[in-house]
Coordinates of C-alpha atoms in Angstrom, one line a residue:
M4 CA 0.0 0.0 0.0
R5 CA 1.4 3.4 -1.1
E6 CA 1.8 6.0 1.6
R7 CA 0.4 9.5 0.9
Q8 CA 3.1 11.9 -0.1
G9 CA 3.5 15.3 1.7
G10 CA 1.8 18.4 0.6
F11 CA -1.8 19.6 0.0
T12 CA -4.3 18.3 -2.4
L13 CA -6.0 20.6 -4.9
I14 CA -9.2 20.5 -2.9
E15 CA -7.4 21.4 0.3
L16 CA -5.7 24.3 -1.4
L17 CA -9.0 25.6 -2.7
V18 CA -10.5 25.3 0.8
V19 CA -7.6 27.4 2.2
V20 CA -8.0 30.0 -0.5
A21 CA -11.7 30.2 0.1
V22 CA -11.2 30.7 3.9
V23 CA -8.6 33.4 3.3
A24 CA -11.0 35.2 0.9
I25 CA -13.8 35.1 3.5
L26 CA -11.5 36.4 6.2
I27 CA -10.3 39.3 3.9
G28 CA -14.0 40.1 3.1
I29 CA -14.7 40.3 6.8
L30 CA -11.6 42.3 7.8
L31 CA -11.4 44.9 5.0
P32 CA -14.7 46.7 5.8
A33 CA -13.7 46.7 9.5
L34 CA -10.3 48.1 8.7
S35 CA -11.8 50.7 6.4
K36 CA -14.2 51.9 9.1
T37 CA -11.4 52.0 11.6
R38 CA -9.4 54.2 9.2
Q39 CA -12.3 56.5 8.6
A40 CA -12.9 56.9 12.3
A41 CA -9.2 57.7 12.8
Q42 CA -9.3 60.3 10.1
S43 CA -12.5 61.9 11.5
T44 CA -10.9 62.0 15.0
Q45 CA -7.8 63.7 13.5
C46 CA -10.0 66.2 11.7
K47 CA -11.9 67.0 14.9
N48 CA -8.6 67.6 16.6
N49 CA -7.4 69.9 13.8
L50 CA -10.6 71.9 13.9
R51 CA -10.4 72.3 17.7
Q52 CA -6.8 73.5 17.5
L53 CA -7.8 76.0 14.8
A54 CA -10.6 77.4 17.0
L55 CA -8.3 77.6 20.0
A56 CA -5.7 79.4 17.8
A57 CA -8.4 81.9 16.8
N58 CA -9.2 82.5 20.4
T59 CA -5.5 83.0 21.1
Y60 CA -5.4 85.6 18.4
A61 CA -8.5 87.3 20.0
A62 CA -6.8 87.5 23.3
S63 CA -4.1 89.7 21.8
N64 CA -6.2 91.6 19.3
D65 CA -9.0 93.4 21.0
E66 CA -11.2 90.2 20.9
F67 CA -11.2 89.9 17.1
L68 CA -11.1 86.2 16.2
S69 CA -9.2 87.0 12.9
S70 CA -8.3 89.8 10.6
G71 CA -11.0 88.6 8.2
A72 CA -11.3 86.3 5.2
W73 CA -8.2 84.7 3.7
D74 CA -8.5 85.5 0.0
N75 CA -6.0 87.3 -2.2
S76 CA -8.3 87.4 -5.3
S77 CA -10.8 90.1 -4.2
T78 CA -10.0 93.4 -2.6
S79 CA -13.7 93.8 -1.9
L80 CA -14.1 90.6 0.1
S81 CA -10.8 90.6 2.1
F82 CA -8.9 93.2 4.0
G83 CA -5.4 92.6 2.6
P84 CA -3.1 90.2 0.8
M85 CA -2.8 86.6 2.1
E86 CA 0.8 86.7 3.2
S87 CA 3.9 88.8 3.8
M88 CA 6.6 86.5 2.3
F89 CA 6.7 88.3 -1.0
S90 CA 6.6 92.0 -1.9
G91 CA 4.3 91.2 -4.8
I92 CA 2.7 93.6 -7.3
G93 CA -0.5 95.3 -6.3
P94 CA -2.0 97.6 -3.6
R95 CA 0.3 98.1 -0.6
R96 CA -1.5 96.9 2.5
T97 CA -0.7 94.8 5.5
A98 CA -1.3 91.0 5.0
A99 CA -4.6 89.8 6.4
G100 CA -6.8 86.7 6.8
W101 CA -7.1 83.9 9.4
V102 CA -4.3 81.7 7.9
H103 CA -1.8 84.5 7.9
D104 CA -2.9 85.5 11.5
M105 CA -2.2 82.0 12.9
I106 CA 1.2 81.6 11.1
R107 CA 2.4 85.1 12.1
M108 CA 1.5 84.5 15.7
E109 CA 2.9 80.9 15.6
A110 CA -0.4 79.7 17.0
A111 CA -0.9 77.1 14.2
I112 CA 0.2 76.3 10.6
P113 CA -3.1 75.5 8.9
G114 CA -1.4 74.0 5.8
R115 CA 0.0 71.3 8.1
M116 CA -3.3 70.6 9.7
L117 CA -5.3 69.3 6.8
C118 CA -8.4 67.1 7.1
P119 CA -7.1 63.6 6.1
G120 CA -10.4 62.4 4.9
S121 CA -11.1 65.2 2.4
E122 CA -11.1 64.7 -1.3
A123 CA -9.1 68.0 -1.5
Q124 CA -5.7 68.7 0.1
F125 CA -5.7 72.3 -1.1
T126 CA -7.9 75.3 -0.9
E127 CA -9.4 77.1 -3.8
V128 CA -7.7 80.2 -2.6
V129 CA -4.4 79.0 -4.0
K130 CA -5.6 78.3 -7.5
Q131 CA -3.7 80.2 -10.1
N132 CA -6.5 82.5 -11.3
N133 CA -7.1 83.6 -7.7
L134 CA -3.4 84.6 -7.3
S135 CA -2.8 86.3 -10.6
S136 CA -4.8 89.4 -9.6
G137 CA -6.2 91.1 -6.6
W138 CA -4.0 92.2 -3.7
K139 CA -0.9 90.6 -5.2
S140 CA 0.2 88.7 -8.3
Y141 CA 2.1 85.5 -7.8
S142 CA 4.1 83.2 -10.0
V143 CA 3.5 79.5 -10.1
E144 CA 6.8 79.0 -8.2
Q145 CA 5.7 81.4 -5.5
I146 CA 2.4 79.6 -5.1
D147 CA 4.3 76.4 -4.5
Q148 CA 6.5 78.1 -1.9
L149 CA 3.4 79.5 -0.1
I150 CA 1.8 76.0 0.1
E151 CA 5.1 74.5 1.4
A152 CA 5.2 77.2 4.1
G153 CA 1.8 76.3 5.3
Y154 CA -0.4 78.9 3.5
N155 CA -3.0 76.3 2.7
T156 CA -6.1 74.6 4.2
N157 CA -8.9 72.3 3.2
Y158 CA -11.3 73.7 5.8
A159 CA -13.9 76.5 5.1
Q160 CA -14.1 79.6 7.3
S161 CA -17.6 80.7 8.3
W162 CA -18.9 84.0 6.9
Y163 CA -19.6 85.1 10.5
M164 CA -16.0 84.9 11.4
A165 CA -15.0 87.0 8.5
A166 CA -17.8 89.6 8.4
T167 CA -20.0 89.3 11.6
A168 CA -23.1 90.8 10.1
T169 CA -24.4 93.2 7.5
K170 CA -24.4 96.9 8.4
D171 CA -28.0 97.1 7.2
P172 CA -30.1 94.5 9.0
A173 CA -32.6 94.5 6.2
A174 CA -30.0 94.3 3.3
A175 CA -31.0 92.2 0.2
L176 CA -27.7 91.9 -1.6
R177 CA -26.3 89.1 -3.7
D178 CA -22.8 89.6 -2.4
F179 CA -21.6 91.3 0.7
P180 CA -18.4 93.3 0.1
I181 CA -16.5 94.6 3.1
S182 CA -18.1 98.0 2.7
E183 CA -21.4 96.5 3.6
V184 CA -20.5 94.4 6.6
I185 CA -19.4 95.0 10.2
G186 CA -16.0 93.3 9.7
P187 CA -14.2 90.4 11.4
L188 CA -16.0 88.8 14.3
K189 CA -15.2 89.9 17.9
T190 CA -16.1 87.5 20.7
T191 CA -18.0 90.4 22.3
N192 CA -20.3 90.7 19.2
I193 CA -21.8 87.2 19.7
L194 CA -25.0 88.6 21.2
A195 CA -27.9 86.7 19.9
T196 CA -26.8 83.2 20.8
S197 CA -24.2 81.2 22.6
P198 CA -20.6 80.8 21.2
S199 CA -21.3 77.1 21.2
N200 CA -23.8 77.7 18.3
V201 CA -21.6 80.0 16.1
P202 CA -19.4 78.1 13.6
L203 CA -15.9 79.2 12.9
F204 CA -14.6 76.5 10.5
G205 CA -15.9 73.2 9.0
D206 CA -15.1 70.5 6.5
A207 CA -15.3 72.2 3.2
R208 CA -17.4 71.2 0.2
V209 CA -15.2 69.7 -2.6
D210 CA -16.3 69.9 -6.2
N211 CA -13.9 67.3 -7.6
A212 CA -15.3 66.8 -11.1
Q213 CA -12.6 67.4 -13.8
I214 CA -14.9 70.0 -15.4
N215 CA -14.8 72.2 -12.3
S216 CA -12.9 75.4 -12.1
E217 CA -11.8 75.0 -8.4
W218 CA -8.8 72.9 -9.3
V219 CA -5.3 73.9 -8.0
L220 CA -2.0 73.5 -9.8
Y221 CA 0.8 72.4 -7.4
K222 CA 4.2 71.4 -8.7
G223 CA 2.8 70.8 -12.1
V224 CA -0.1 68.6 -11.0
R225 CA -3.7 69.5 -11.0
A226 CA -5.8 68.7 -7.8
P227 CA -9.2 69.7 -6.5
G228 CA -9.5 72.7 -4.3
A229 CA -11.8 72.9 -1.3
E230 CA -14.3 75.8 -0.8
S231 CA -12.7 78.5 1.4
I232 CA -15.6 80.4 3.0
T233 CA -19.4 80.1 3.4
D234 CA -21.6 82.3 1.4
G235 CA -23.2 84.4 4.2
P236 CA -26.8 85.3 4.4
Y237 CA -29.1 83.7 1.9
Q238 CA -30.2 86.3 -0.7
Q239 CA -33.9 85.9 0.1
R240 CA -34.8 88.0 3.1
V241 CA -36.8 86.7 6.0
R242 CA -40.1 88.4 7.0
H243 CA -41.9 88.5 10.3
S244 CA -45.7 88.3 10.9
D245 CA -45.5 91.9 12.2
G246 CA -44.3 93.1 8.7
R247 CA -40.5 93.4 9.5
Q248 CA -38.0 92.1 6.9
R249 CA -34.5 91.2 7.7
V250 CA -31.4 89.6 6.2
G251 CA -31.9 85.9 5.5
R252 CA -30.4 83.0 7.4
Q253 CA -26.9 81.8 6.7
N254 CA -26.2 79.6 3.7
Y255 CA -23.8 76.8 4.7
T256 CA -23.6 75.0 1.4
E257 CA -19.8 75.6 1.3
F258 CA -19.5 73.2 4.3
G259 CA -19.8 69.6 3.3
P260 CA -18.9 65.9 4.0
A261 CA -15.3 64.7 4.1
H262 CA -15.6 61.4 5.9
G263 CA -17.2 58.0 5.7
S264 CA -19.4 57.0 2.9
G265 CA -23.0 57.7 1.8
Q266 CA -25.0 57.6 -1.4
S267 CA -23.3 58.3 -4.7
K268 CA -23.6 62.0 -5.5
V269 CA -23.5 61.4 -9.3
Q270 CA -27.2 60.5 -9.4
F271 CA -28.3 63.8 -8.0
A272 CA -27.4 65.9 -11.0
Q273 CA -30.4 68.2 -10.4
G274 CA -30.2 68.1 -6.6
G275 CA -28.2 70.6 -4.5
P276 CA -25.9 73.4 -5.9
A277 CA -22.8 71.2 -5.8
S278 CA -24.2 67.9 -7.1
Q279 CA -23.2 68.2 -10.7
N280 CA -19.6 68.7 -9.7
V281 CA -19.3 66.1 -7.0
L282 CA -17.8 62.7 -7.8
H283 CA -17.3 61.3 -4.3
N284 CA -19.6 59.7 -1.8
K285 CA -18.5 61.0 1.5
G286 CA -21.1 60.8 4.2
W287 CA -20.4 63.2 7.0
G288 CA -18.4 66.3 8.0
N289 CA -17.3 68.2 11.1
I290 CA -17.9 71.8 12.2
V291 CA -16.1 73.6 15.0
F292 CA -17.8 76.4 17.0
A293 CA -16.5 79.5 18.7
D294 CA -16.2 77.7 22.1
A295 CA -13.9 75.1 20.3
S296 CA -16.5 72.4 20.5
V297 CA -16.8 70.1 17.5
E298 CA -19.9 68.4 16.1
T299 CA -20.5 65.9 13.2
F300 CA -23.2 66.4 10.6
Q301 CA -24.6 63.9 8.1
D302 CA -25.1 64.6 4.4
N303 CA -28.4 62.8 4.4
L304 CA -31.0 65.2 3.2
L305 CA -30.1 65.3 -0.6
S306 CA -26.8 63.4 -0.5
D307 CA -25.4 66.0 -2.8
G308 CA -21.9 66.6 -1.4
T309 CA -22.9 69.6 0.7
F310 CA -25.0 70.6 3.7
G311 CA -27.5 72.0 1.2
T312 CA -30.8 73.6 0.8
T313 CA -34.1 71.8 1.1
G314 CA -35.7 74.1 -1.4
R315 CA -38.5 74.8 1.0
G316 CA -39.8 77.6 3.2
A317 CA -40.3 77.3 6.9
T318 CA -41.9 79.3 9.8
R319 CA -40.5 79.7 13.3
E320 CA -41.1 82.3 16.0
G321 CA -43.2 84.3 13.6
W322 CA -40.4 84.4 11.0
V323 CA -40.9 83.0 7.5
F324 CA -37.6 82.0 6.0
W325 CA -35.9 79.9 3.4
Q326 CA -34.2 76.7 4.7
A327 CA -30.8 77.3 3.2
S328 CA -28.8 74.5 4.8
G329 CA -31.1 71.7 5.9
E330 CA -28.7 69.3 7.5
V331 CA -27.3 71.9 9.9
D332 CA -30.2 74.3 10.4
H333 CA -31.4 72.5 13.5
R334 CA -28.1 73.0 15.3
V335 CA -26.0 75.8 13.8
F336 CA -27.0 79.4 14.4
G337 CA -28.0 81.1 11.2
G338 CA -29.5 84.5 12.2
D339 CA -28.2 87.9 13.0
L340 CA -25.4 87.7 15.6
L341 CA -26.1 91.3 16.8
G342 CA -29.7 90.3 17.6
R343 CA -31.3 92.8 15.1
G344 CA -33.4 90.2 13.3
I345 CA -33.8 86.4 13.2
K346 CA -32.3 84.8 16.3
F347 CA -31.9 81.2 15.4

């Protein structure tokens, strides 16, 4: 009788392969969820550190949380050029904007505190057509140097932090240039609500379709750029049952999901404002408030890559208003910080 030779039979090998495949199928989703959770935790830590850095700035600058929006491209929306590394060509004015504030004070380097889960590792602020005009004009090489020095982010600043409120509480403007707003937010101007309800920064919406104009060129490679600031009050004013009209609630559609997974955004081509440009399926994003607390929000209303509009009106406390940002309206303050109109 012949003895069996060493080694595995074909059937035994197939069984081993099948078991390994099953184990991989079980472990990979768990590993993916663990990785996503770790990225979200890192993102929350980043946002909390940025909010603390803003409060550190306020302690030394008459309670101002920043010197305004960080945007070189528009002299009507920001208060100065985005950095002081280069002399540049353009109006002579002191550099301004929250990223510059933090780097100058050595409170934080935003470009080294990027959200690891975001589809974008750059901000739209550093795309070439934003830096070829405005406060200064930059070469491609200078843009690369700025990014390497930390002048970058993939979080969006809230309009409140940059502008506080409109000077006219009943304004009905499409855009709000600096001549029409109070100016950068002071901690002492949070009057209508608690600092724990006022957003400072959040995960930014990323329009990552190739056709989109928000792409950045870094070291010769094109990459998507994240939104840089929320839009401010919605254009449609709110009205009260007593006849008063006031500036609309905040539009937070520049905040968006950067973590996890949800429904595919491609199928919502006629959904929210970003849907036709979104090619990812991120499911949730984080927002930090003026007290440095952080909260997570789901993109589950339209699943359109943004915390977007419901397209419906609503009534509360006698005010009739447009629901500009459905997924966050229940938690994030959207009214007039100075208490001159809507207070929620």
